[in-house]
Amino acid sequence: MAVVQFDQRYLMTKIMLCCSAGMSTSMLVEKMREAAESRSEEVEVEAFGASHFDEQVACFDVVLLGPQVKYMLNDLKLRAAEYAVPVEAISPVDYGTMNGAKVLGFALSLTA
């Protein structure tokens, strides 16, 4: 009988942060990675500009939008529906305070 080994990458939750250009979320990405490490959560967090949404969305388990692109929420939800990827907006307070732990918890709650 063959033993099946799982690649840890497939057990990892992949979180995409989306903002205007992918730059303003870079600090939040780092805070989320730190929070995940302290909680022993297996996650991959990446940031992209909204212009890269269509080419990236299928590669992620959840997408969170920065406040500056929240106006795109309904449109991006429709575009992500094809891949069954939830899309939600990050709380402006959590974004402004760079609360990586809270944003991470929110992202993980959307994949449960």
mmCIF file of C-alpha atoms in Angstrom:
data_model
loop_
_atom_site.group_PDB
_atom_site.id
_atom_site.type_symbol
_atom_site.label_atom_id
_atom_site.label_comp_id
_atom_site.label_asym_id
_atom_site.label_seq_id
_atom_site.Cartn_x
_atom_site.Cartn_y
_atom_site.Cartn_z
ATOM 1 C CA MET A 1 0.000 0.000 0.000
ATOM 2 C CA ALA A 2 1.423 3.379 -1.023
ATOM 3 C CA VAL A 3 1.917 6.103 1.546
ATOM 4 C CA VAL A 4 0.598 9.461 0.422
ATOM 5 C CA GLN A 5 2.561 12.470 1.566
ATOM 6 C CA PHE A 6 0.984 15.895 1.550
ATOM 7 C CA ASP A 7 2.902 18.954 0.529
ATOM 8 C CA GLN A 8 2.510 21.479 3.370
ATOM 9 C CA ARG A 9 1.836 24.244 0.824
ATOM 10 C CA TYR A 10 -1.545 22.708 0.062
ATOM 11 C CA LEU A 11 -2.575 23.003 3.706
ATOM 12 C CA MET A 12 -1.614 26.648 3.858
ATOM 13 C CA THR A 13 -4.252 29.371 3.674
ATOM 14 C CA LYS A 14 -3.390 31.851 0.954
ATOM 15 C CA ILE A 15 -4.502 35.424 1.619
ATOM 16 C CA MET A 16 -4.410 38.179 -0.971
ATOM 17 C CA LEU A 17 -4.493 41.820 0.076
ATOM 18 C CA CYS A 18 -5.575 44.193 -2.632
ATOM 19 C CA CYS A 19 -5.087 47.956 -2.674
ATOM 20 C CA SER A 20 -4.565 50.694 -5.242
ATOM 21 C CA ALA A 21 -1.035 49.732 -6.220
ATOM 22 C CA GLY A 22 -0.078 46.909 -3.840
ATOM 23 C CA MET A 23 2.344 49.088 -1.916
ATOM 24 C CA SER A 24 0.317 50.512 0.967
ATOM 25 C CA THR A 25 -0.574 47.037 2.187
ATOM 26 C CA SER A 26 3.039 45.838 2.411
ATOM 27 C CA MET A 27 3.367 46.836 6.081
ATOM 28 C CA LEU A 28 0.099 45.086 6.902
ATOM 29 C CA VAL A 29 1.322 41.964 5.097
ATOM 30 C CA GLU A 30 4.357 41.877 7.398
ATOM 31 C CA LYS A 31 2.195 42.388 10.504
ATOM 32 C CA MET A 32 -0.094 39.555 9.398
ATOM 33 C CA ARG A 33 2.867 37.243 8.800
ATOM 34 C CA GLU A 34 4.214 38.051 12.276
ATOM 35 C CA ALA A 35 0.806 37.353 13.816
ATOM 36 C CA ALA A 36 0.526 34.059 11.926
ATOM 37 C CA GLU A 37 3.960 32.968 13.077
ATOM 38 C CA SER A 38 3.144 33.764 16.711
ATOM 39 C CA ARG A 39 -0.068 31.699 16.381
ATOM 40 C CA SER A 40 1.622 28.873 14.445
ATOM 41 C CA GLU A 41 -0.791 29.429 11.547
ATOM 42 C CA GLU A 42 0.268 28.202 8.119
ATOM 43 C CA VAL A 43 -0.510 31.145 5.859
ATOM 44 C CA GLU A 44 0.826 32.903 2.817
ATOM 45 C CA VAL A 45 -0.007 36.593 2.614
ATOM 46 C CA GLU A 46 0.703 38.646 -0.514
ATOM 47 C CA ALA A 47 -0.284 42.129 -1.662
ATOM 48 C CA PHE A 48 -1.233 43.200 -5.181
ATOM 49 C CA GLY A 49 -2.663 46.244 -6.829
ATOM 50 C CA ALA A 50 -6.284 46.042 -7.940
ATOM 51 C CA SER A 51 -5.126 45.987 -11.561
ATOM 52 C CA HIS A 52 -3.693 42.482 -10.910
ATOM 53 C CA PHE A 53 -6.868 41.100 -9.317
ATOM 54 C CA ASP A 54 -8.049 39.003 -12.269
ATOM 55 C CA GLU A 55 -4.689 37.328 -12.842
ATOM 56 C CA GLN A 56 -4.175 36.523 -9.132
ATOM 57 C CA VAL A 57 -7.556 35.768 -7.549
ATOM 58 C CA ALA A 58 -7.692 32.081 -8.522
ATOM 59 C CA CYS A 59 -4.411 31.460 -6.682
ATOM 60 C CA PHE A 60 -5.782 32.530 -3.281
ATOM 61 C CA ASP A 61 -8.267 31.278 -0.688
ATOM 62 C CA VAL A 62 -9.480 34.732 0.361
ATOM 63 C CA VAL A 63 -9.068 38.340 -0.780
ATOM 64 C CA LEU A 64 -9.155 41.373 1.495
ATOM 65 C CA LEU A 65 -9.463 44.878 0.114
ATOM 66 C CA GLY A 66 -7.758 47.939 1.519
ATOM 67 C CA PRO A 67 -10.037 50.877 2.336
ATOM 68 C CA GLN A 68 -8.874 52.800 -0.739
ATOM 69 C CA VAL A 69 -10.419 50.176 -3.063
ATOM 70 C CA LYS A 70 -13.466 49.285 -0.966
ATOM 71 C CA TYR A 71 -15.620 50.930 -3.632
ATOM 72 C CA MET A 72 -14.708 47.960 -5.877
ATOM 73 C CA LEU A 73 -16.029 45.359 -3.418
ATOM 74 C CA ASN A 74 -19.209 44.330 -5.243
ATOM 75 C CA ASP A 75 -17.499 44.142 -8.638
ATOM 76 C CA LEU A 76 -14.568 42.115 -7.294
ATOM 77 C CA LYS A 77 -16.906 39.745 -5.429
ATOM 78 C CA LEU A 78 -18.650 38.988 -8.718
ATOM 79 C CA ARG A 79 -15.328 38.388 -10.477
ATOM 80 C CA ALA A 80 -14.107 36.088 -7.666
ATOM 81 C CA ALA A 81 -17.335 34.080 -7.504
ATOM 82 C CA GLU A 82 -16.192 31.960 -10.450
ATOM 83 C CA TYR A 83 -13.389 30.636 -8.215
ATOM 84 C CA ALA A 84 -15.435 30.520 -4.972
ATOM 85 C CA VAL A 85 -13.005 32.964 -3.376
ATOM 86 C CA PRO A 86 -14.525 35.230 -0.722
ATOM 87 C CA VAL A 87 -13.742 38.946 -1.052
ATOM 88 C CA GLU A 88 -14.275 41.404 1.798
ATOM 89 C CA ALA A 89 -13.024 44.822 2.860
ATOM 90 C CA ILE A 90 -10.581 45.341 5.717
ATOM 91 C CA SER A 91 -11.895 47.499 8.547
ATOM 92 C CA PRO A 92 -10.478 51.020 8.132
ATOM 93 C CA VAL A 93 -9.558 51.060 11.833
ATOM 94 C CA ASP A 94 -7.674 47.742 11.621
ATOM 95 C CA TYR A 95 -6.003 48.903 8.424
ATOM 96 C CA GLY A 96 -5.042 52.284 9.835
ATOM 97 C CA THR A 97 -3.586 50.772 13.004
ATOM 98 C CA MET A 98 -1.899 47.948 11.053
ATOM 99 C CA ASN A 99 -3.549 45.400 13.340
ATOM 100 C CA GLY A 100 -2.154 42.317 11.635
ATOM 101 C CA ALA A 101 -3.554 39.894 14.198
ATOM 102 C CA LYS A 102 -7.110 41.167 13.788
ATOM 103 C CA VAL A 103 -6.940 41.274 9.989
ATOM 104 C CA LEU A 104 -5.453 37.756 9.953
ATOM 105 C CA GLY A 105 -8.281 36.499 12.168
ATOM 106 C CA PHE A 106 -10.829 38.125 9.857
ATOM 107 C CA ALA A 107 -9.257 36.521 6.776
ATOM 108 C CA LEU A 108 -9.170 33.080 8.392
ATOM 109 C CA SER A 109 -12.800 33.412 9.500
ATOM 110 C CA LEU A 110 -13.796 33.846 5.852
ATOM 111 C CA THR A 111 -12.224 30.532 4.880
ATOM 112 C CA ALA A 112 -13.774 28.463 7.689
#
